[in-house]
Coordinates of C-alpha atoms in Angstrom, one line a residue:
M1 CA 0.0 0.0 0.0
S2 CA 1.3 3.4 -0.9
L3 CA 2.4 5.7 1.8
H4 CA 1.3 8.7 -0.2
P5 CA -2.0 7.8 -1.9
H6 CA -2.6 11.4 -3.0
I7 CA 0.6 12.0 -4.9
P8 CA -0.5 10.3 -8.1
H9 CA -3.6 12.4 -8.3
Q10 CA -1.6 15.6 -7.5
V11 CA 0.9 14.7 -10.2
K12 CA -1.9 14.2 -12.6
Q13 CA -3.4 17.5 -11.8
F14 CA -0.1 19.2 -12.1
A15 CA 0.6 17.6 -15.4
E16 CA -2.9 18.6 -16.7
H17 CA -2.3 22.2 -15.5
L18 CA 1.2 22.2 -17.1
F19 CA -0.2 20.9 -20.4
A20 CA -3.0 23.5 -20.3
T21 CA -0.5 26.2 -19.7
F22 CA 1.8 25.0 -22.4
L23 CA -1.2 24.7 -24.8
G24 CA -2.3 28.2 -23.9
L25 CA 1.2 29.5 -24.6
L26 CA 1.3 27.7 -27.9
M27 CA -2.1 29.1 -28.9
A28 CA -1.0 32.6 -27.8
L29 CA 2.2 32.3 -29.8
A30 CA 0.4 31.1 -32.8
L31 CA -2.1 33.9 -32.6
E32 CA 0.7 36.4 -32.2
Q33 CA 2.5 35.0 -35.2
W34 CA -0.7 35.1 -37.2
R35 CA -1.3 38.7 -36.3
E36 CA 2.3 39.5 -37.2
H37 CA 2.0 37.7 -40.5
R38 CA -1.2 39.6 -41.3
H39 CA 0.5 42.9 -40.4
E40 CA 3.4 42.0 -42.6
L41 CA 1.1 41.2 -45.5
K42 CA -0.8 44.4 -45.0
I43 CA 2.5 46.4 -45.1
A44 CA 3.7 44.3 -48.1
G45 CA 0.4 45.0 -49.9
Q46 CA 0.7 48.7 -49.3
A47 CA 4.3 48.6 -50.5
L48 CA 3.3 46.6 -53.6
E49 CA 0.7 49.2 -54.5
G50 CA 3.4 51.9 -54.2
V51 CA 5.6 49.9 -56.6
R52 CA 2.8 49.4 -59.0
A53 CA 2.0 53.1 -59.0
E54 CA 5.7 53.9 -59.5
L55 CA 6.1 51.6 -62.4
L56 CA 3.0 53.1 -64.1
A57 CA 4.3 56.6 -63.4
N58 CA 7.7 55.7 -65.0
A59 CA 5.8 54.3 -68.0
K60 CA 3.8 57.5 -68.3
V61 CA 7.1 59.5 -68.3
L62 CA 8.3 57.4 -71.2
R63 CA 5.0 57.7 -73.2
D64 CA 4.6 61.4 -72.6
N65 CA 8.1 62.0 -73.8
Q66 CA 8.1 59.6 -76.7
A67 CA 7.2 62.1 -79.5
I68 CA 9.3 64.8 -77.9
A69 CA 12.3 62.5 -77.6
A70 CA 12.0 61.5 -81.3
D71 CA 11.9 65.1 -82.5
T72 CA 14.7 66.1 -80.1
A73 CA 16.9 63.2 -81.3
R74 CA 16.3 64.2 -84.9
Y75 CA 17.1 67.8 -84.1
W76 CA 20.4 67.0 -82.3
N77 CA 21.4 64.7 -85.1
E78 CA 20.9 67.6 -87.5
T79 CA 22.8 69.8 -85.1
Q80 CA 25.7 67.4 -84.9
A81 CA 25.9 67.3 -88.7
Y82 CA 25.7 71.1 -88.8
M83 CA 28.6 71.4 -86.3
D84 CA 30.7 68.9 -88.2
E85 CA 30.2 71.1 -91.3
L86 CA 31.3 74.2 -89.4
V87 CA 34.5 72.5 -88.3
L88 CA 35.2 71.3 -91.8
A89 CA 34.4 74.6 -93.4
R90 CA 36.7 76.4 -90.9
A91 CA 39.5 73.9 -91.6
Q92 CA 39.1 74.4 -95.3
K93 CA 38.7 78.2 -94.9
R94 CA 35.4 78.4 -96.7
A95 CA 31.8 79.2 -95.9
A96 CA 29.7 76.6 -94.2
Q97 CA 27.2 75.0 -96.6
A98 CA 24.9 73.1 -94.2
P99 CA 21.6 74.7 -93.3
T100 CA 21.0 75.8 -89.7
P101 CA 18.9 73.1 -87.9
Q102 CA 15.3 74.1 -87.1
R103 CA 14.5 73.8 -83.5
P104 CA 11.3 71.8 -82.7
D105 CA 8.5 73.4 -80.9
R106 CA 8.9 71.0 -78.0
M107 CA 12.3 69.8 -76.7
G108 CA 13.9 68.5 -73.6
A109 CA 12.5 65.0 -73.2
E110 CA 14.9 64.1 -70.4
L111 CA 14.0 61.0 -68.4
N112 CA 13.6 61.3 -64.6
F113 CA 12.6 57.9 -63.3
R114 CA 11.3 57.3 -59.8
T115 CA 12.8 54.5 -57.7
G116 CA 11.8 55.6 -54.2
A117 CA 8.8 53.2 -53.8
W118 CA 10.9 50.2 -54.8
D119 CA 13.7 51.2 -52.4
S120 CA 11.1 51.6 -49.6
A121 CA 9.4 48.3 -50.4
K122 CA 12.7 46.5 -50.1
S123 CA 13.4 47.9 -46.7
L124 CA 9.8 46.9 -45.6
G125 CA 10.5 43.3 -46.6
L126 CA 8.3 43.1 -49.8
P127 CA 10.8 40.7 -51.6
R128 CA 10.0 38.0 -49.0
H129 CA 6.4 37.9 -50.1
L130 CA 7.1 37.8 -53.9
G131 CA 7.6 34.9 -56.2
T132 CA 11.0 34.2 -57.6
K133 CA 10.1 35.4 -61.1
E134 CA 8.3 38.5 -59.9
L135 CA 11.2 39.5 -57.7
Q136 CA 13.7 38.9 -60.6
D137 CA 11.6 40.9 -63.0
L138 CA 11.3 43.8 -60.6
T139 CA 15.0 43.7 -59.8
E140 CA 16.0 43.7 -63.4
T141 CA 13.5 46.3 -64.4
Y142 CA 14.6 48.8 -61.8
A143 CA 18.3 48.1 -62.6
S144 CA 17.5 48.9 -66.2
L145 CA 15.9 52.2 -65.2
V146 CA 18.9 53.1 -63.1
R147 CA 21.3 52.3 -65.9
I148 CA 19.3 54.4 -68.4
Q149 CA 19.2 57.3 -65.9
A150 CA 22.9 57.0 -65.3
V151 CA 23.8 57.1 -69.0
Q152 CA 21.7 60.2 -69.5
D153 CA 23.0 62.0 -66.4
Q154 CA 26.6 61.2 -67.2
T155 CA 26.2 62.5 -70.8
L156 CA 24.5 65.7 -69.5
V157 CA 27.4 66.3 -67.2
Q158 CA 29.9 65.9 -70.1
V159 CA 28.1 68.5 -72.2
Q160 CA 27.3 71.0 -69.5
G161 CA 29.0 74.4 -69.8
T162 CA 29.2 74.3 -73.6
D163 CA 27.2 76.7 -75.7
H164 CA 25.4 74.2 -78.0
R165 CA 22.6 76.4 -79.3
P166 CA 22.8 76.4 -83.1
W167 CA 19.3 77.9 -83.3
A168 CA 20.9 81.1 -82.1
Q169 CA 22.7 83.3 -84.6
P170 CA 25.5 81.3 -86.3
Q171 CA 27.8 84.3 -85.8
I172 CA 28.4 83.2 -82.2
Y173 CA 30.7 80.6 -83.6
E174 CA 32.8 83.0 -85.6
A175 CA 34.7 84.0 -82.5
L176 CA 35.6 80.4 -81.6
S177 CA 38.9 78.9 -82.5
I178 CA 38.9 75.7 -84.6
D179 CA 39.8 73.8 -81.4
Q180 CA 36.9 75.3 -79.5
L181 CA 34.6 74.6 -82.5
Y182 CA 35.8 71.0 -82.6
L183 CA 35.1 70.6 -78.9
A184 CA 31.6 72.1 -79.4
S185 CA 31.1 69.6 -82.3
R186 CA 32.2 66.7 -80.2
N187 CA 29.9 67.7 -77.4
M188 CA 27.1 68.0 -79.9
R189 CA 27.7 64.4 -81.0
A190 CA 27.4 63.3 -77.3
V191 CA 24.1 65.2 -77.0
A192 CA 22.9 63.6 -80.3
N193 CA 23.8 60.1 -79.0
L194 CA 22.1 60.8 -75.7
K195 CA 18.9 62.0 -77.3
G196 CA 18.9 59.1 -79.7
Y197 CA 19.4 56.7 -76.9
T198 CA 16.6 58.4 -74.9
A199 CA 14.2 58.1 -77.8
S200 CA 15.1 54.4 -78.4
V201 CA 14.2 53.2 -75.0
H202 CA 10.6 54.6 -75.1
E203 CA 9.1 52.2 -77.6
D204 CA 9.8 49.0 -75.7
M205 CA 10.2 50.0 -72.1
A206 CA 6.8 51.6 -71.4
P207 CA 4.8 48.5 -72.3
K208 CA 7.1 46.3 -70.2
L209 CA 6.6 48.6 -67.2
E210 CA 2.8 48.5 -67.6
K211 CA 2.7 44.8 -68.0
L212 CA 4.9 44.2 -65.0
A213 CA 2.7 46.5 -62.8
K214 CA -0.4 44.6 -63.7
S215 CA 1.1 41.2 -63.1
L216 CA 2.4 41.9 -59.6
Q217 CA 0.4 40.3 -56.8
L218 CA 1.0 38.8 -53.3
P219 CA 0.5 35.0 -52.8

């Protein structure tokens, strides 16, 4: 006969209490994790909407500037040819024979892409909630936008400070030495290349941005 007949019952009660406490903790932890997950999904959803809006805004920049960029690229190509003729005419000591380029009514289709929403979304953990392909497409798309912006900005820096306004009176170039005129022509070629590059990205890039924006969704 047991000397302590109540011990087994007390142990059983203690075990039941311990199990109930443990189960309660697990349920509380699971509930907290569920709430945290829902909160993360809400934040990710808001971040995703921001990225969608940013992609569409960048696509609109491209579409709005498409015609302007094409006219500007044509104009700067004509300008570059005009400057080349000025250099050649000066070297040959003759009058320039190229017509002065006609400035379009609208110019200055310079691209200014936004990337802030994507940068913020990454810091908020959006990539964790995206599929592999969606994340890859977004990463590559924004990398392309950054590269395009960098090419434009670098070229603009290279041509800054040079008077490249051939729509002004051609006499402004009479005071330039042939070396200065050659430098202006070289800068003009850089501007022409920039404007041509800017125009060329419009046609394909805008639809890609719009398609990507529509395809993005959380699981």
